[in-house]
PDB file of C-alpha atoms in Angstrom:
ATOM      1  CA  MET A   1      -2.403  17.016  13.648  1.00  0.00           C
ATOM      2  CA  LYS A   2       0.330  15.696  11.409  1.00  0.00           C
ATOM      3  CA  ILE A   3      -0.440  12.761   9.111  1.00  0.00           C
ATOM      4  CA  LEU A   4       2.241  10.479   7.711  1.00  0.00           C
ATOM      5  CA  VAL A   5       1.364   8.471   4.596  1.00  0.00           C
ATOM      6  CA  ALA A   6       3.511   5.628   3.271  1.00  0.00           C
ATOM      7  CA  VAL A   7       3.568   5.135  -0.510  1.00  0.00           C
ATOM      8  CA  LYS A   8       5.186   2.389  -2.574  1.00  0.00           C
ATOM      9  CA  ARG A   9       6.377   2.307  -6.179  1.00  0.00           C
ATOM     10  CA  VAL A  10       5.021  -0.802  -7.912  1.00  0.00           C
ATOM     11  CA  VAL A  11       4.387  -2.125 -11.404  1.00  0.00           C
ATOM     12  CA  ASP A  12       1.327  -0.339 -12.782  1.00  0.00           C
ATOM     13  CA  TYR A  13      -1.841  -2.383 -12.274  1.00  0.00           C
ATOM     14  CA  ASN A  14      -2.591  -2.274 -16.020  1.00  0.00           C
ATOM     15  CA  VAL A  15       0.679  -4.026 -16.892  1.00  0.00           C
ATOM     16  CA  LYS A  16       0.677  -7.772 -17.459  1.00  0.00           C
ATOM     17  CA  VAL A  17       3.659  -8.973 -15.435  1.00  0.00           C
ATOM     18  CA  ARG A  18       5.956 -11.689 -16.731  1.00  0.00           C
ATOM     19  CA  VAL A  19       8.112 -14.108 -14.809  1.00  0.00           C
ATOM     20  CA  LYS A  20      11.860 -14.024 -15.486  1.00  0.00           C
ATOM     21  CA  SER A  21      13.250 -16.906 -17.504  1.00  0.00           C
ATOM     22  CA  ASP A  22      15.251 -18.148 -14.497  1.00  0.00           C
ATOM     23  CA  GLN A  23      12.091 -17.992 -12.306  1.00  0.00           C
ATOM     24  CA  SER A  24      13.895 -15.810  -9.774  1.00  0.00           C
ATOM     25  CA  GLY A  25      11.166 -13.150  -9.774  1.00  0.00           C
ATOM     26  CA  VAL A  26       9.049 -10.834 -11.909  1.00  0.00           C
ATOM     27  CA  ASP A  27      10.595  -8.950 -14.819  1.00  0.00           C
ATOM     28  CA  ILE A  28      10.183  -5.199 -14.184  1.00  0.00           C
ATOM     29  CA  ALA A  29      12.657  -3.982 -16.805  1.00  0.00           C
ATOM     30  CA  ASN A  30      11.161  -1.284 -19.041  1.00  0.00           C
ATOM     31  CA  VAL A  31       7.656  -1.615 -17.592  1.00  0.00           C
ATOM     32  CA  LYS A  32       5.465   1.225 -16.396  1.00  0.00           C
ATOM     33  CA  MET A  33       5.694   1.890 -12.661  1.00  0.00           C
ATOM     34  CA  SER A  34       3.218   3.851 -10.559  1.00  0.00           C
ATOM     35  CA  MET A  35       1.983   4.362  -7.010  1.00  0.00           C
ATOM     36  CA  ASN A  36       0.414   1.361  -5.314  1.00  0.00           C
ATOM     37  CA  PRO A  37      -3.390   1.879  -5.705  1.00  0.00           C
ATOM     38  CA  PHE A  38      -4.096   1.289  -2.005  1.00  0.00           C
ATOM     39  CA  ASP A  39      -1.476   3.907  -1.106  1.00  0.00           C
ATOM     40  CA  GLU A  40      -3.083   6.366  -3.505  1.00  0.00           C
ATOM     41  CA  ILE A  41      -6.301   5.895  -1.526  1.00  0.00           C
ATOM     42  CA  ALA A  42      -4.323   6.537   1.682  1.00  0.00           C
ATOM     43  CA  VAL A  43      -2.974   9.833   0.312  1.00  0.00           C
ATOM     44  CA  GLU A  44      -6.441  10.896  -0.814  1.00  0.00           C
ATOM     45  CA  GLU A  45      -7.880  10.186   2.634  1.00  0.00           C
ATOM     46  CA  ALA A  46      -5.125  12.211   4.311  1.00  0.00           C
ATOM     47  CA  VAL A  47      -5.826  15.144   1.966  1.00  0.00           C
ATOM     48  CA  ARG A  48      -9.552  14.950   2.696  1.00  0.00           C
ATOM     49  CA  LEU A  49      -8.852  15.040   6.437  1.00  0.00           C
ATOM     50  CA  LYS A  50      -6.690  18.118   5.933  1.00  0.00           C
ATOM     51  CA  GLU A  51      -9.345  19.781   3.789  1.00  0.00           C
ATOM     52  CA  ALA A  52     -11.857  19.095   6.573  1.00  0.00           C
ATOM     53  CA  GLY A  53      -9.610  20.928   9.027  1.00  0.00           C
ATOM     54  CA  LYS A  54      -8.593  17.789  10.928  1.00  0.00           C
ATOM     55  CA  ALA A  55      -4.910  17.888   9.904  1.00  0.00           C
ATOM     56  CA  THR A  56      -2.296  20.588   9.483  1.00  0.00           C
ATOM     57  CA  GLU A  57       0.415  18.748   7.540  1.00  0.00           C
ATOM     58  CA  ILE A  58       0.739  15.646   5.385  1.00  0.00           C
ATOM     59  CA  VAL A  59       4.126  13.956   5.001  1.00  0.00           C
ATOM     60  CA  ALA A  60       4.510  11.293   2.300  1.00  0.00           C
ATOM     61  CA  VAL A  61       7.206   8.653   2.835  1.00  0.00           C
ATOM     62  CA  SER A  62       8.597   6.076   0.444  1.00  0.00           C
ATOM     63  CA  CYS A  63      11.348   3.481   0.795  1.00  0.00           C
ATOM     64  CA  GLY A  64      13.294   2.152  -2.171  1.00  0.00           C
ATOM     65  CA  VAL A  65      15.281   3.160  -5.215  1.00  0.00           C
ATOM     66  CA  ALA A  66      15.898   6.741  -6.382  1.00  0.00           C
ATOM     67  CA  GLN A  67      12.984   6.524  -8.848  1.00  0.00           C
ATOM     68  CA  CYS A  68      10.612   6.482  -5.854  1.00  0.00           C
ATOM     69  CA  GLN A  69      10.952  10.262  -5.951  1.00  0.00           C
ATOM     70  CA  GLU A  70       8.463  10.177  -8.832  1.00  0.00           C
ATOM     71  CA  THR A  71       5.961   8.371  -6.597  1.00  0.00           C
ATOM     72  CA  LEU A  72       6.462  10.950  -3.869  1.00  0.00           C
ATOM     73  CA  ARG A  73       5.933  13.776  -6.370  1.00  0.00           C
ATOM     74  CA  THR A  74       2.636  12.129  -7.339  1.00  0.00           C
ATOM     75  CA  ALA A  75       1.627  12.054  -3.672  1.00  0.00           C
ATOM     76  CA  MET A  76       2.510  15.733  -3.370  1.00  0.00           C
ATOM     77  CA  ALA A  77       0.522  16.494  -6.514  1.00  0.00           C
ATOM     78  CA  ILE A  78      -2.510  14.877  -4.849  1.00  0.00           C
ATOM     79  CA  GLY A  79      -1.993  17.092  -1.817  1.00  0.00           C
ATOM     80  CA  ALA A  80       0.851  15.970   0.455  1.00  0.00           C
ATOM     81  CA  ASP A  81       2.915  18.902   1.770  1.00  0.00           C
ATOM     82  CA  ARG A  82       6.358  17.301   1.581  1.00  0.00           C
ATOM     83  CA  GLY A  83       8.085  14.001   0.983  1.00  0.00           C
ATOM     84  CA  ILE A  84      10.758  11.818   2.550  1.00  0.00           C
ATOM     85  CA  LEU A  85      12.610   9.119   0.614  1.00  0.00           C
ATOM     86  CA  VAL A  86      14.586   6.412   2.374  1.00  0.00           C
ATOM     87  CA  GLU A  87      16.814   5.527  -0.549  1.00  0.00           C
ATOM     88  CA  THR A  88      18.225   2.033  -0.877  1.00  0.00           C
ATOM     89  CA  ASP A  89      18.799  -0.509  -3.644  1.00  0.00           C
ATOM     90  CA  ALA A  90      18.283  -3.426  -1.258  1.00  0.00           C
ATOM     91  CA  GLU A  91      15.309  -5.752  -1.648  1.00  0.00           C
ATOM     92  CA  LEU A  92      12.883  -4.370   0.919  1.00  0.00           C
ATOM     93  CA  GLN A  93      10.609  -6.641   2.908  1.00  0.00           C
ATOM     94  CA  PRO A  94       7.758  -5.594   5.242  1.00  0.00           C
ATOM     95  CA  LEU A  95       9.710  -5.739   8.515  1.00  0.00           C
ATOM     96  CA  ALA A  96      12.531  -3.546   7.204  1.00  0.00           C
ATOM     97  CA  VAL A  97      10.024  -1.022   5.818  1.00  0.00           C
ATOM     98  CA  ALA A  98       8.125  -1.004   9.123  1.00  0.00           C
ATOM     99  CA  LYS A  99      11.358  -0.310  11.027  1.00  0.00           C
ATOM    100  CA  MET A 100      12.251   2.581   8.728  1.00  0.00           C
ATOM    101  CA  LEU A 101       8.755   4.028   9.003  1.00  0.00           C
ATOM    102  CA  LYS A 102       8.939   3.742  12.798  1.00  0.00           C
ATOM    103  CA  ALA A 103      12.149   5.760  12.842  1.00  0.00           C
ATOM    104  CA  ILE A 104      10.526   8.464  10.707  1.00  0.00           C
ATOM    105  CA  VAL A 105       7.335   8.506  12.811  1.00  0.00           C
ATOM    106  CA  ASP A 106       9.453   8.935  15.941  1.00  0.00           C
ATOM    107  CA  LYS A 107      11.268  11.837  14.313  1.00  0.00           C
ATOM    108  CA  GLU A 108       8.203  13.508  12.797  1.00  0.00           C
ATOM    109  CA  GLN A 109       5.879  12.816  15.758  1.00  0.00           C
ATOM    110  CA  ALA A 110       2.947  12.086  13.437  1.00  0.00           C
ATOM    111  CA  GLN A 111      -0.397  11.492  15.157  1.00  0.00           C
ATOM    112  CA  LEU A 112      -1.951   9.445  12.352  1.00  0.00           C
ATOM    113  CA  ILE A 113      -0.145   7.047  10.042  1.00  0.00           C
ATOM    114  CA  ILE A 114      -2.076   5.877   6.977  1.00  0.00           C
ATOM    115  CA  LEU A 115      -0.945   3.054   4.689  1.00  0.00           C
ATOM    116  CA  GLY A 116      -2.532   0.994   1.955  1.00  0.00           C
ATOM    117  CA  LYS A 117      -3.656  -2.364   3.348  1.00  0.00           C
ATOM    118  CA  GLN A 118      -1.285  -4.155   0.952  1.00  0.00           C
ATOM    119  CA  ALA A 119       0.908  -3.639  -2.100  1.00  0.00           C
ATOM    120  CA  ILE A 120      -0.218  -5.166  -5.386  1.00  0.00           C
ATOM    121  CA  ASP A 121       3.235  -6.591  -6.118  1.00  0.00           C
ATOM    122  CA  ASP A 122       3.919  -8.778  -3.054  1.00  0.00           C
ATOM    123  CA  ASP A 123       0.408  -8.740  -1.465  1.00  0.00           C
ATOM    124  CA  SER A 124       2.045  -9.112   1.953  1.00  0.00           C
ATOM    125  CA  ASN A 125      -0.497  -7.113   3.994  1.00  0.00           C
ATOM    126  CA  GLN A 126       2.028  -6.903   6.852  1.00  0.00           C
ATOM    127  CA  THR A 127       3.709  -3.482   6.990  1.00  0.00           C
ATOM    128  CA  GLY A 128       0.901  -1.579   8.715  1.00  0.00           C
ATOM    129  CA  GLN A 129       0.430  -4.226  11.387  1.00  0.00           C
ATOM    130  CA  MET A 130       4.179  -4.516  12.009  1.00  0.00           C
ATOM    131  CA  LEU A 131       4.516  -0.740  12.254  1.00  0.00           C
ATOM    132  CA  ALA A 132       1.738  -0.510  14.845  1.00  0.00           C
ATOM    133  CA  ALA A 133       3.395  -3.277  16.868  1.00  0.00           C
ATOM    134  CA  LEU A 134       6.813  -1.584  16.741  1.00  0.00           C
ATOM    135  CA  LEU A 135       5.303   1.761  17.762  1.00  0.00           C
ATOM    136  CA  ASP A 136       3.065   0.065  20.360  1.00  0.00           C
ATOM    137  CA  ILE A 137       0.040   2.105  19.265  1.00  0.00           C
ATOM    138  CA  PRO A 138      -3.531   1.144  18.203  1.00  0.00           C
ATOM    139  CA  GLN A 139      -4.276   0.046  14.657  1.00  0.00           C
ATOM    140  CA  ALA A 140      -7.350  -0.305  12.445  1.00  0.00           C
ATOM    141  CA  THR A 141      -6.963  -2.281   9.225  1.00  0.00           C
ATOM    142  CA  PHE A 142      -9.066  -2.508   6.030  1.00  0.00           C
ATOM    143  CA  ALA A 143     -10.703   0.884   6.656  1.00  0.00           C
ATOM    144  CA  SER A 144     -13.722   1.752   4.503  1.00  0.00           C
ATOM    145  CA  LYS A 145     -14.503   4.959   6.457  1.00  0.00           C
ATOM    146  CA  VAL A 146     -12.361   7.172   8.701  1.00  0.00           C
ATOM    147  CA  GLN A 147     -13.462  10.020  10.975  1.00  0.00           C
ATOM    148  CA  VAL A 148     -11.227  11.952  13.371  1.00  0.00           C
ATOM    149  CA  GLU A 149     -12.834  13.542  16.429  1.00  0.00           C
ATOM    150  CA  ASN A 150     -11.590  14.538  19.901  1.00  0.00           C
ATOM    151  CA  GLY A 151      -8.276  12.741  19.697  1.00  0.00           C
ATOM    152  CA  GLN A 152      -9.848   9.571  18.336  1.00  0.00           C
ATOM    153  CA  ALA A 153     -10.141   7.920  14.956  1.00  0.00           C
ATOM    154  CA  ILE A 154     -13.511   6.279  14.316  1.00  0.00           C
ATOM    155  CA  VAL A 155     -12.814   3.628  11.709  1.00  0.00           C
ATOM    156  CA  THR A 156     -15.331   1.458   9.892  1.00  0.00           C
ATOM    157  CA  ARG A 157     -13.603  -1.637   8.586  1.00  0.00           C
ATOM    158  CA  GLU A 158     -14.648  -4.482   6.343  1.00  0.00           C
ATOM    159  CA  VAL A 159     -14.755  -7.960   7.878  1.00  0.00           C
ATOM    160  CA  ASP A 160     -16.052 -11.294   6.604  1.00  0.00           C
ATOM    161  CA  GLY A 161     -19.434 -10.836   8.279  1.00  0.00           C
ATOM    162  CA  GLY A 162     -19.996  -7.230   7.192  1.00  0.00           C
ATOM    163  CA  LEU A 163     -18.761  -4.002   8.792  1.00  0.00           C
ATOM    164  CA  GLU A 164     -17.079  -3.347  12.128  1.00  0.00           C
ATOM    165  CA  THR A 165     -16.635   0.101  13.688  1.00  0.00           C
ATOM    166  CA  LEU A 166     -13.702   0.814  15.996  1.00  0.00           C
ATOM    167  CA  ALA A 167     -12.745   3.849  18.077  1.00  0.00           C
ATOM    168  CA  ILE A 168      -8.978   4.094  18.543  1.00  0.00           C
ATOM    169  CA  GLN A 169      -6.934   6.679  20.396  1.00  0.00           C
ATOM    170  CA  LEU A 170      -4.405   8.725  18.456  1.00  0.00           C
ATOM    171  CA  PRO A 171      -1.585   8.251  17.616  1.00  0.00           C
ATOM    172  CA  ALA A 172      -2.655   5.263  15.568  1.00  0.00           C
ATOM    173  CA  VAL A 173      -2.060   3.327  12.353  1.00  0.00           C
ATOM    174  CA  VAL A 174      -4.830   2.939   9.752  1.00  0.00           C
ATOM    175  CA  THR A 175      -4.642   0.806   6.608  1.00  0.00           C
ATOM    176  CA  THR A 176      -6.976   1.567   3.717  1.00  0.00           C
ATOM    177  CA  ASP A 177      -9.340  -0.643   1.754  1.00  0.00           C
ATOM    178  CA  LEU A 178     -10.579  -0.044  -1.796  1.00  0.00           C
ATOM    179  CA  ARG A 179     -13.961   1.361  -0.791  1.00  0.00           C
ATOM    180  CA  LEU A 180     -12.591   4.097   1.476  1.00  0.00           C
ATOM    181  CA  ASN A 181     -12.589   6.705  -1.306  1.00  0.00           C
ATOM    182  CA  GLU A 182     -11.903   7.362  -4.974  1.00  0.00           C
ATOM    183  CA  PRO A 183      -8.613   9.245  -5.489  1.00  0.00           C
ATOM    184  CA  ARG A 184      -8.898  12.551  -7.320  1.00  0.00           C
ATOM    185  CA  TYR A 185      -7.548  13.208 -10.780  1.00  0.00           C
ATOM    186  CA  VAL A 186      -4.150  14.903 -10.566  1.00  0.00           C
ATOM    187  CA  THR A 187      -4.187  18.145 -12.559  1.00  0.00           C
ATOM    188  CA  LEU A 188      -1.225  19.629 -14.419  1.00  0.00           C
ATOM    189  CA  PRO A 189      -1.022  22.742 -12.176  1.00  0.00           C
ATOM    190  CA  ASN A 190      -0.776  20.515  -9.102  1.00  0.00           C
ATOM    191  CA  ILE A 191       1.920  18.420 -10.785  1.00  0.00           C
ATOM    192  CA  MET A 192       3.919  21.601 -11.385  1.00  0.00           C
ATOM    193  CA  LYS A 193       3.399  22.746  -7.776  1.00  0.00           C
ATOM    194  CA  ALA A 194       4.572  19.350  -6.531  1.00  0.00           C
ATOM    195  CA  LYS A 195       7.949  19.860  -8.185  1.00  0.00           C
ATOM    196  CA  LYS A 196       8.607  22.787  -5.837  1.00  0.00           C
ATOM    197  CA  LYS A 197       7.587  21.020  -2.632  1.00  0.00           C
ATOM    198  CA  PRO A 198      10.425  19.850  -0.331  1.00  0.00           C
ATOM    199  CA  LEU A 199      11.654  16.276  -0.661  1.00  0.00           C
ATOM    200  CA  ASP A 200      14.243  14.989   1.812  1.00  0.00           C
ATOM    201  CA  ILE A 201      16.405  11.947   1.096  1.00  0.00           C
ATOM    202  CA  CYS A 202      18.087   9.748   3.700  1.00  0.00           C
ATOM    203  CA  LYS A 203      19.565   6.256   3.929  1.00  0.00           C
ATOM    204  CA  PRO A 204      18.492   3.310   6.085  1.00  0.00           C
ATOM    205  CA  GLU A 205      21.780   3.655   7.990  1.00  0.00           C
ATOM    206  CA  ASP A 206      20.794   7.196   8.944  1.00  0.00           C
ATOM    207  CA  LEU A 207      17.734   5.706  10.648  1.00  0.00           C
ATOM    208  CA  GLY A 208      19.689   2.893  12.296  1.00  0.00           C
ATOM    209  CA  VAL A 209      17.960   0.201  10.235  1.00  0.00           C
ATOM    210  CA  ASP A 210      19.501  -2.784   8.446  1.00  0.00           C
ATOM    211  CA  PRO A 211      17.321  -3.417   5.350  1.00  0.00           C
ATOM    212  CA  SER A 212      18.899  -6.785   4.513  1.00  0.00           C
ATOM    213  CA  PRO A 213      16.174  -9.279   3.492  1.00  0.00           C
ATOM    214  CA  ARG A 214      15.342 -12.042   5.948  1.00  0.00           C
ATOM    215  CA  LEU A 215      13.326 -14.128   3.519  1.00  0.00           C
ATOM    216  CA  LYS A 216      14.555 -15.709   0.309  1.00  0.00           C
ATOM    217  CA  THR A 217      12.397 -16.306  -2.758  1.00  0.00           C
ATOM    218  CA  ILE A 218      13.048 -19.839  -3.965  1.00  0.00           C
ATOM    219  CA  GLN A 219      11.026 -19.790  -7.168  1.00  0.00           C
ATOM    220  CA  VAL A 220       8.387 -17.747  -8.984  1.00  0.00           C
ATOM    221  CA  GLN A 221       6.067 -19.490 -11.462  1.00  0.00           C
ATOM    222  CA  GLU A 222       3.284 -18.449 -13.812  1.00  0.00           C
ATOM    223  CA  PRO A 223      -0.174 -19.664 -12.703  1.00  0.00           C
ATOM    224  CA  PRO A 224      -1.354 -22.760 -14.599  1.00  0.00           C
ATOM    225  CA  VAL A 225      -3.324 -22.123 -17.768  1.00  0.00           C
ATOM    226  CA  ARG A 226      -7.046 -22.395 -17.106  1.00  0.00           C
ATOM    227  CA  GLY A 227      -8.809 -25.087 -19.097  1.00  0.00           C
ATOM    228  CA  ALA A 228     -11.753 -24.382 -21.379  1.00  0.00           C
ATOM    229  CA  GLY A 229     -15.276 -24.656 -19.990  1.00  0.00           C
ATOM    230  CA  VAL A 230     -17.603 -27.540 -20.852  1.00  0.00           C
ATOM    231  CA  MET A 231     -21.349 -27.360 -21.516  1.00  0.00           C
ATOM    232  CA  VAL A 232     -23.402 -30.081 -19.841  1.00  0.00           C
ATOM    233  CA  ALA A 233     -26.910 -31.260 -20.661  1.00  0.00           C
ATOM    234  CA  ASP A 234     -28.360 -31.323 -17.137  1.00  0.00           C
ATOM    235  CA  VAL A 235     -27.605 -31.104 -13.422  1.00  0.00           C
ATOM    236  CA  LYS A 236     -27.073 -34.854 -13.113  1.00  0.00           C
ATOM    237  CA  THR A 237     -24.268 -34.747 -15.704  1.00  0.00           C
ATOM    238  CA  LEU A 238     -22.737 -31.728 -13.971  1.00  0.00           C
ATOM    239  CA  VAL A 239     -22.653 -33.529 -10.630  1.00  0.00           C
ATOM    240  CA  GLU A 240     -21.097 -36.622 -12.221  1.00  0.00           C
ATOM    241  CA  LYS A 241     -18.344 -34.536 -13.852  1.00  0.00           C
ATOM    242  CA  LEU A 242     -17.615 -32.651 -10.628  1.00  0.00           C
ATOM    243  CA  LYS A 243     -17.413 -35.934  -8.758  1.00  0.00           C
ATOM    244  CA  ASN A 244     -15.594 -38.173 -11.225  1.00  0.00           C
ATOM    245  CA  GLU A 245     -13.512 -35.783 -13.371  1.00  0.00           C
ATOM    246  CA  ALA A 246     -12.874 -32.659 -11.334  1.00  0.00           C
ATOM    247  CA  LYS A 247     -13.038 -34.638  -8.057  1.00  0.00           C
ATOM    248  CA  VAL A 248     -14.180 -31.614  -6.076  1.00  0.00           C
ATOM    249  CA  ILE A 249     -17.182 -33.307  -4.438  1.00  0.00           C
TER     250      ILE A 249
END
């Protein structure tokens, strides 16, 4: 079984992002970039499936600027066998990424496609679902446990009421939640080995995809500053403040 894992280069989760002065977006100049945490979980899960003898090859795919090669090398250091970069400077939105991933899945004939449930920069939570729709194959989102047996993926997913377990036929798309696993620490020897693993680069045009954005960001604003808390003497005063000042009841 071949597993394809999509990884995205995003602003590191430890970085405090700042809005550009013209409010056109987030300032990413000279800030630390890293792999999207949910995608790191996806890579780890693919490696665990391979270690368990359920997969023979793991292909990591990223779409974006040339620096995404660093993200792919990180995925290969975790355990992916090779990488594919769809290089473009265009602003990529979920539908364009899903179309490019579909073209690669068709070419690679992967039986399981694993993605993070969302990216921490745009929080769209759309690419996995769009990819499954374009491929016309089953999907299981927000996975907290994945087992592969007899041509099926048994996926436990988190829902509002608790846990739901699905059995889906392969090929299929799975998106990962935070509690699926804890990614391993990448060692220096594995980082060195990753530098020698194959990494192919192509363009969206090579895949027959137009990455032009279909949505336009009108304005990006900082969230309002949270006011200081207030101590109240008793429950009656609290209720009065919630009703008359905060006006939430």
